[in-house]
Tab-separated table of C-alpha atoms in Angstrom:
chain	number	residue	atom	x	y	z
A	1	MET	CA	-14.336	13.742	-1.664
A	2	PRO	CA	-15.402	10.411	-3.123
A	3	ILE	CA	-12.848	7.667	-3.667
A	4	ALA	CA	-10.571	8.784	-6.521
A	5	SER	CA	-11.842	8.153	-10.039
A	6	PRO	CA	-9.476	6.446	-12.511
A	7	GLU	CA	-8.750	9.879	-13.988
A	8	ALA	CA	-8.053	11.427	-10.588
A	9	TYR	CA	-5.801	8.516	-9.617
A	10	ALA	CA	-3.837	8.872	-12.850
A	11	GLU	CA	-3.391	12.569	-12.134
A	12	MET	CA	-2.275	11.813	-8.575
A	13	LEU	CA	0.450	9.481	-9.801
A	14	ASP	CA	1.587	11.864	-12.540
A	15	ARG	CA	1.769	14.787	-10.117
A	16	ALA	CA	3.744	12.742	-7.623
A	17	LYS	CA	6.399	11.705	-10.139
A	18	ALA	CA	6.701	15.216	-11.547
A	19	GLY	CA	6.903	16.705	-8.052
A	20	ARG	CA	9.336	14.103	-6.699
A	21	TYR	CA	7.033	12.975	-3.920
A	22	ALA	CA	5.184	9.754	-3.137
A	23	TYR	CA	1.953	8.726	-1.464
A	24	PRO	CA	2.018	6.626	1.674
A	25	ALA	CA	0.103	3.404	0.993
A	26	ILE	CA	-1.321	2.426	4.365
A	27	ASN	CA	-2.320	-1.180	5.053
A	28	VAL	CA	-5.548	-1.421	7.044
A	29	THR	CA	-7.414	-4.313	8.628
A	30	SER	CA	-10.538	-2.726	10.105
A	31	SER	CA	-12.879	0.246	9.982
A	32	GLN	CA	-10.845	1.784	12.811
A	33	THR	CA	-7.543	1.628	10.965
A	34	LEU	CA	-9.238	2.872	7.797
A	35	ASN	CA	-10.741	5.859	9.618
A	36	ALA	CA	-7.395	6.611	11.235
A	37	ALA	CA	-5.616	6.562	7.873
A	38	LEU	CA	-8.227	8.868	6.357
A	39	LYS	CA	-7.799	11.330	9.229
A	40	GLY	CA	-4.026	11.212	8.851
A	41	PHE	CA	-4.186	12.082	5.166
A	42	ALA	CA	-6.684	14.866	5.846
A	43	ASP	CA	-4.516	16.298	8.641
A	44	ALA	CA	-1.514	16.284	6.292
A	45	GLU	CA	-3.563	17.747	3.426
A	46	SER	CA	-2.253	14.908	1.297
A	47	ASP	CA	-4.006	12.572	-1.084
A	48	GLY	CA	-3.163	8.965	-0.405
A	49	ILE	CA	-3.549	5.246	-0.934
A	50	ILE	CA	-5.212	2.836	1.479
A	51	GLN	CA	-4.696	-0.843	0.867
A	52	VAL	CA	-5.626	-4.280	2.100
A	53	SER	CA	-3.550	-7.450	1.855
A	54	THR	CA	-4.831	-10.972	1.276
A	55	GLY	CA	-4.581	-11.637	5.003
A	56	GLY	CA	-6.176	-8.306	5.833
A	57	ALA	CA	-9.061	-9.009	3.447
A	58	GLU	CA	-9.612	-12.436	4.964
A	59	TYR	CA	-9.605	-10.892	8.440
A	60	LEU	CA	-12.124	-8.251	7.362
A	61	SER	CA	-14.570	-10.955	6.263
A	62	GLY	CA	-14.838	-12.281	9.837
A	63	PRO	CA	-13.126	-15.162	11.662
A	64	SER	CA	-15.793	-17.702	10.724
A	65	VAL	CA	-15.965	-16.659	7.058
A	66	LYS	CA	-12.312	-16.169	6.065
A	67	ASP	CA	-13.085	-15.176	2.478
A	68	MET	CA	-10.699	-12.672	0.917
A	69	VAL	CA	-13.092	-11.362	-1.737
A	70	THR	CA	-15.920	-10.900	0.766
A	71	GLY	CA	-13.646	-8.968	3.105
A	72	ALA	CA	-12.190	-6.829	0.314
A	73	VAL	CA	-15.620	-5.949	-1.091
A	74	ALA	CA	-16.947	-5.074	2.373
A	75	PHE	CA	-13.894	-2.927	3.087
A	76	ALA	CA	-14.195	-1.101	-0.244
A	77	ALA	CA	-17.934	-0.465	0.232
A	78	TYR	CA	-17.305	1.058	3.659
A	79	ALA	CA	-14.365	3.103	2.377
A	80	HIS	CA	-16.357	4.484	-0.558
A	81	GLU	CA	-18.957	5.763	1.903
A	82	VAL	CA	-16.843	7.260	4.695
A	83	ALA	CA	-14.191	8.774	2.374
A	84	LYS	CA	-16.805	11.225	1.060
A	85	LYS	CA	-16.475	13.175	4.312
A	86	TYR	CA	-12.742	13.857	3.944
A	87	PRO	CA	-11.214	16.640	1.786
A	88	VAL	CA	-8.601	14.421	0.133
A	89	ASN	CA	-8.453	11.991	-2.783
A	90	ILE	CA	-8.013	8.376	-1.706
A	91	ALA	CA	-7.244	5.400	-3.941
A	92	LEU	CA	-8.050	1.857	-2.803
A	93	HIS	CA	-5.461	-0.823	-3.532
A	94	THR	CA	-4.922	-4.523	-2.839
A	95	ASP	CA	-1.445	-5.463	-1.676
A	96	HIS	CA	0.787	-8.497	-2.379
A	97	CYS	CA	-1.055	-11.311	-4.141
A	98	PRO	CA	1.041	-14.387	-5.008
A	99	LYS	CA	0.250	-16.786	-7.853
A	100	ASP	CA	-1.719	-19.291	-5.774
A	101	LYS	CA	-4.170	-16.588	-4.637
A	102	LEU	CA	-4.807	-14.777	-7.922
A	103	ASP	CA	-7.951	-16.779	-8.696
A	104	LYS	CA	-9.217	-16.303	-5.136
A	105	PHE	CA	-8.508	-12.598	-4.813
A	106	VAL	CA	-7.303	-10.307	-7.593
A	107	ARG	CA	-9.070	-11.858	-10.583
A	108	PRO	CA	-12.528	-11.920	-8.933
A	109	LEU	CA	-12.077	-8.339	-7.739
A	110	MET	CA	-11.048	-7.233	-11.222
A	111	GLY	CA	-14.168	-8.940	-12.571
A	112	ILE	CA	-16.337	-6.970	-10.151
A	113	SER	CA	-14.764	-3.699	-11.287
A	114	GLN	CA	-15.182	-4.620	-14.951
A	115	GLU	CA	-18.908	-5.177	-14.397
A	116	ARG	CA	-19.176	-1.886	-12.527
A	117	VAL	CA	-17.452	-0.036	-15.370
A	118	LYS	CA	-19.752	-1.661	-17.942
A	119	ALA	CA	-22.682	-0.331	-15.890
A	120	GLY	CA	-21.261	3.196	-15.957
A	121	GLN	CA	-19.845	3.093	-12.422
A	122	GLU	CA	-16.324	3.538	-11.086
A	123	PRO	CA	-14.133	0.485	-10.350
A	124	LEU	CA	-14.337	-0.912	-6.831
A	125	PHE	CA	-10.563	-0.715	-6.347
A	126	GLN	CA	-8.282	1.660	-8.204
A	127	SER	CA	-5.293	-0.672	-8.328
A	128	HIS	CA	-4.279	-4.253	-7.599
A	129	MET	CA	-0.891	-5.839	-7.023
A	130	TRP	CA	0.395	-9.019	-8.608
A	131	ASP	CA	3.367	-10.352	-6.644
A	132	GLY	CA	5.328	-12.564	-9.011
A	133	SER	CA	8.535	-12.440	-7.017
A	134	ALA	CA	8.358	-16.183	-6.260
A	135	VAL	CA	8.248	-17.276	-9.911
A	136	PRO	CA	10.819	-16.878	-12.725
A	137	VAL	CA	10.886	-13.421	-14.314
A	138	ALA	CA	9.575	-14.711	-17.666
A	139	GLU	CA	6.530	-16.288	-16.001
A	140	ASN	CA	6.066	-13.239	-13.783
A	141	LEU	CA	5.861	-10.961	-16.832
A	142	GLU	CA	3.653	-13.360	-18.790
A	143	ILE	CA	1.086	-13.340	-15.978
A	144	ALA	CA	1.517	-9.580	-15.571
A	145	ALA	CA	0.700	-9.022	-19.254
A	146	GLN	CA	-2.513	-11.044	-18.878
A	147	LEU	CA	-3.489	-9.148	-15.737
A	148	LEU	CA	-2.668	-5.780	-17.313
A	149	ASP	CA	-5.144	-6.505	-20.099
A	150	GLU	CA	-7.835	-7.357	-17.540
A	151	ALA	CA	-6.970	-4.325	-15.420
A	152	ALA	CA	-7.292	-1.984	-18.393
A	153	LYS	CA	-10.832	-3.263	-19.027
A	154	GLY	CA	-11.787	-2.219	-15.500
A	155	LYS	CA	-9.923	1.138	-15.566
A	156	ILE	CA	-7.576	-0.265	-12.928
A	157	VAL	CA	-3.861	0.368	-12.421
A	158	LEU	CA	-1.792	-2.810	-12.041
A	159	GLU	CA	1.148	-3.006	-9.666
A	160	ILE	CA	3.765	-5.667	-10.248
A	161	GLU	CA	6.908	-6.701	-8.432
A	162	VAL	CA	10.036	-7.477	-10.412
A	163	GLY	CA	12.696	-8.671	-8.006
A	164	VAL	CA	12.354	-9.953	-4.453
A	165	VAL	CA	11.537	-8.145	-1.216
A	166	GLY	CA	13.222	-9.901	1.694
A	167	GLY	CA	11.698	-10.779	5.037
A	168	GLU	CA	8.136	-11.973	5.624
A	169	GLU	CA	4.663	-10.547	5.033
A	170	ASP	CA	1.345	-12.400	5.158
A	171	GLY	CA	3.097	-15.774	5.069
A	172	VAL	CA	5.269	-14.950	2.037
A	173	GLU	CA	8.912	-15.148	3.069
A	174	ASN	CA	12.042	-14.448	1.043
A	175	ALA	CA	15.692	-14.759	1.942
A	176	ILE	CA	17.884	-11.688	2.256
A	177	ASN	CA	20.443	-12.053	-0.558
A	178	ASP	CA	21.521	-10.689	-3.973
A	179	LYS	CA	18.056	-11.377	-5.417
A	180	LEU	CA	16.871	-8.289	-3.537
A	181	TYR	CA	18.225	-6.113	-6.359
A	182	THR	CA	16.305	-5.864	-9.649
A	183	THR	CA	18.637	-5.791	-12.657
A	184	VAL	CA	18.590	-3.436	-15.631
A	185	ASP	CA	17.859	-6.430	-17.869
A	186	ASP	CA	14.815	-7.248	-15.721
A	187	GLY	CA	13.582	-3.691	-16.089
A	188	LEU	CA	13.996	-3.727	-19.861
A	189	ALA	CA	12.235	-7.094	-20.106
A	190	MET	CA	9.355	-5.698	-18.060
A	191	VAL	CA	8.832	-2.776	-20.440
A	192	GLU	CA	9.136	-5.014	-23.481
A	193	ALA	CA	6.337	-7.197	-22.071
A	194	LEU	CA	4.071	-4.486	-20.645
A	195	GLY	CA	4.868	-1.366	-22.643
A	196	LEU	CA	4.870	2.127	-21.192
A	197	GLY	CA	1.169	2.752	-20.773
A	198	GLU	CA	-0.196	1.946	-24.215
A	199	LYS	CA	-1.360	-1.493	-23.008
A	200	GLY	CA	-2.647	-0.227	-19.695
A	201	ARG	CA	-1.230	1.683	-16.761
A	202	TYR	CA	1.010	-0.047	-14.238
A	203	MET	CA	3.398	0.651	-11.381
A	204	ALA	CA	6.524	-1.370	-10.742
A	205	ALA	CA	7.913	-2.411	-7.383
A	206	LEU	CA	11.555	-2.762	-8.391
A	207	THR	CA	13.686	-3.999	-5.532
A	208	PHE	CA	16.851	-2.321	-4.326
A	209	GLY	CA	17.533	-4.177	-1.074
A	210	ASN	CA	14.032	-3.842	0.387
A	211	VAL	CA	13.082	-6.022	3.356
A	212	HIS	CA	9.685	-6.456	5.028
A	213	GLY	CA	9.526	-6.360	8.804
A	214	VAL	CA	11.087	-4.409	11.663
A	215	TYR	CA	14.674	-3.223	11.411
A	216	LYS	CA	16.628	-0.466	13.113
A	217	PRO	CA	17.704	2.425	10.846
A	218	GLY	CA	20.835	1.497	8.904
A	219	ASN	CA	20.339	-2.275	9.145
A	220	VAL	CA	18.613	-2.512	5.764
A	221	LYS	CA	21.167	-2.106	2.957
A	222	LEU	CA	19.295	-0.145	0.343
A	223	ARG	CA	20.781	0.894	-2.986
A	224	PRO	CA	18.394	3.487	-4.467
A	225	GLU	CA	20.807	4.038	-7.341
A	226	VAL	CA	19.493	0.751	-8.771
A	227	LEU	CA	16.244	2.565	-9.536
A	228	LYS	CA	18.073	5.340	-11.362
A	229	GLN	CA	20.041	2.850	-13.426
A	230	ILE	CA	16.850	1.129	-14.578
A	231	GLN	CA	15.010	4.406	-15.224
A	232	ASP	CA	17.966	5.674	-17.260
A	233	ALA	CA	18.263	2.470	-19.295
A	234	VAL	CA	14.546	2.342	-20.121
A	235	GLY	CA	14.474	6.070	-20.799
A	236	ALA	CA	17.421	5.868	-23.180
A	237	LYS	CA	15.865	2.997	-25.132
A	238	TYR	CA	12.419	4.585	-25.467
A	239	GLY	CA	13.347	8.258	-25.560
A	240	LYS	CA	11.531	9.214	-22.365
A	241	GLU	CA	12.747	10.823	-19.159
A	242	LYS	CA	11.998	8.850	-15.981
A	243	PRO	CA	9.360	6.716	-17.748
A	244	LEU	CA	8.497	4.326	-14.892
A	245	SER	CA	6.193	4.883	-11.910
A	246	LEU	CA	7.865	2.999	-9.079
A	247	VAL	CA	6.791	1.560	-5.722
A	248	PHE	CA	8.859	1.259	-2.537
A	249	HIS	CA	8.181	-1.878	-0.456
A	250	GLY	CA	9.728	-2.851	2.858
A	251	GLY	CA	10.554	0.668	3.989
A	252	SER	CA	10.616	0.141	7.772
A	253	GLY	CA	14.037	1.002	9.127
A	254	SER	CA	15.077	2.915	6.016
A	255	LEU	CA	17.067	6.106	6.422
A	256	LEU	CA	15.194	9.270	5.438
A	257	SER	CA	18.010	10.118	3.024
A	258	GLU	CA	17.475	6.773	1.252
A	259	ILE	CA	13.732	7.322	1.065
A	260	ARG	CA	14.162	10.803	-0.401
A	261	GLU	CA	16.706	9.553	-2.940
A	262	ALA	CA	14.232	6.898	-4.100
A	263	LEU	CA	11.603	9.620	-4.584
A	264	ASP	CA	13.994	11.490	-6.864
A	265	TYR	CA	14.225	8.380	-9.045
A	266	GLY	CA	10.491	7.987	-9.652
A	267	VAL	CA	8.946	6.308	-6.584
A	268	VAL	CA	5.309	7.463	-6.352
A	269	LYS	CA	3.982	4.991	-3.767
A	270	MET	CA	5.553	3.682	-0.566
A	271	ASN	CA	3.948	0.882	1.422
A	272	ILE	CA	3.711	1.415	5.167
A	273	ASP	CA	2.411	-1.369	7.393
A	274	THR	CA	4.740	-2.374	10.218
A	275	ASP	CA	5.175	1.185	11.497
A	276	THR	CA	1.464	1.964	11.441
A	277	GLN	CA	0.610	-1.336	13.132
A	278	TYR	CA	2.833	-0.308	16.031
A	279	ALA	CA	1.496	3.258	16.034
A	280	PHE	CA	-2.036	1.860	16.389
A	281	THR	CA	-1.222	-0.738	19.062
A	282	ARG	CA	1.162	1.294	21.252
A	283	PRO	CA	-1.521	3.658	22.671
A	284	VAL	CA	-3.732	0.651	23.465
A	285	ALA	CA	-0.935	-0.961	25.461
A	286	ASP	CA	-0.362	2.322	27.276
A	287	HIS	CA	-4.060	2.593	28.126
A	288	MET	CA	-4.272	-0.978	29.410
A	289	PHE	CA	-1.187	-0.717	31.598
A	290	ARG	CA	-2.168	2.660	33.050
A	291	ASN	CA	-5.762	1.598	33.703
A	292	TYR	CA	-5.227	-1.989	34.785
A	293	ASP	CA	-7.820	-1.933	37.571
A	294	GLY	CA	-10.305	-0.158	35.320
A	295	VAL	CA	-10.195	-2.429	32.292
A	296	LEU	CA	-10.202	-5.576	34.481
A	297	LYS	CA	-12.532	-6.604	37.237
A	298	VAL	CA	-9.797	-7.088	39.824
A	299	ASP	CA	-10.467	-8.801	43.185
A	300	GLY	CA	-14.193	-8.980	42.610
A	301	GLU	CA	-14.592	-5.277	41.778
A	302	VAL	CA	-16.646	-4.052	38.819
A	303	GLY	CA	-13.940	-2.236	36.872
A	304	ASN	CA	-14.567	1.062	35.117
A	305	LYS	CA	-16.741	1.002	32.011
A	306	LYS	CA	-15.243	4.301	30.876
A	307	MET	CA	-11.874	2.570	30.738
A	308	TYR	CA	-12.824	-0.678	28.995
A	309	ASP	CA	-15.272	0.850	26.512
A	310	PRO	CA	-13.597	0.016	23.142
A	311	ARG	CA	-14.306	3.532	21.914
A	312	VAL	CA	-12.055	5.001	24.603
A	313	TRP	CA	-8.904	3.060	23.841
A	314	GLY	CA	-9.929	2.803	20.174
A	315	LYS	CA	-9.792	6.589	19.808
A	316	ALA	CA	-6.284	6.612	21.254
A	317	ALA	CA	-5.229	3.900	18.814
A	318	GLU	CA	-6.684	5.793	15.859
A	319	ALA	CA	-4.951	9.001	16.921
A	320	GLY	CA	-1.637	7.163	17.058
A	321	LEU	CA	-2.017	5.716	13.564
A	322	ALA	CA	-3.224	9.048	12.133
A	323	ALA	CA	-0.169	10.804	13.551
A	324	ARG	CA	2.110	8.219	11.940
A	325	VAL	CA	0.414	8.802	8.570
A	326	VAL	CA	1.090	12.534	8.948
A	327	GLU	CA	4.740	11.722	9.621
A	328	ALA	CA	4.847	9.466	6.557
A	329	CYS	CA	3.480	12.243	4.375
A	330	GLU	CA	6.198	14.559	5.650
A	331	HIS	CA	8.886	11.969	4.896
A	332	LEU	CA	7.510	11.372	1.408
A	333	ARG	CA	7.051	15.097	0.632
A	334	SER	CA	3.305	14.709	-0.032
A	335	THR	CA	2.216	17.083	2.758
A	336	GLY	CA	0.047	19.868	1.381
A	337	THR	CA	-0.060	18.469	-2.153
A	338	ARG	CA	-3.711	17.377	-2.240
A	339	MET	CA	-5.565	18.040	-5.473
A	340	LYS	CA	-8.380	20.546	-4.956
């Protein structure tokens, strides 16, 4: 199938909320990780979201270029082509973008999609994230309102973050403290500023103790009931049941019971990066250690080309990441839910 149209993406998100499941949003940094994610979704018979961060986009542009827009455009062009061969709907998304990178990343990409839409084409990306967690809530929502207007012109879904995700990702680091929990007042202020779809479609990453990085199960103190409290408060004020489409960040180390509870409260997208990075790298390490004298020219020998050929260990890496995507779909209840 081609990359999801704006209409197909909207249907994906609506189906997920109604069905109490979510799509894994897999961060990728290369054609290999992209292909692995696509295979994982296809194996799980699940639609999905594949995303690139500011750092990932810069990496994709090449080490001597280091241009986020160039890398993101190249990634999207490749994804639009190879995704046609897979029987699932895939949305392309850009991950965390702080204030100082908006003009270098999200705004130019939105402009490209707006021009594509004017020409009768589909947007390049289906959604973009504005990460305003480092600025005051009022400023966060003011910028979000501006971006939502621009996103709507390009048939793009906006993702915003209201609250703070702890830990570190792509150089953005936040302390682990009470700020990790979005308040009901924050949620109400968000809807007052952005509406409930009439100004443009958006998803909200409300925080309930989320932390980026690697943690053993049980070490991250999540409170999914925070999401229910905000959904209930907004729903009561506007006369709608579960009105918000929510995003789960920093899920590594979360208990499955906590993940499933968050799905019940309206989470439709869960970011997965740390776990898939390891799933991709672990088979490579295994290959290198097991084939030491093949991948290296030890003691003047010639090594074994069949062992150091990047396609050999690359296939193992891709299989590892694809398997982890299948597992993520199972955890998030999206297995077998693909739209025909």
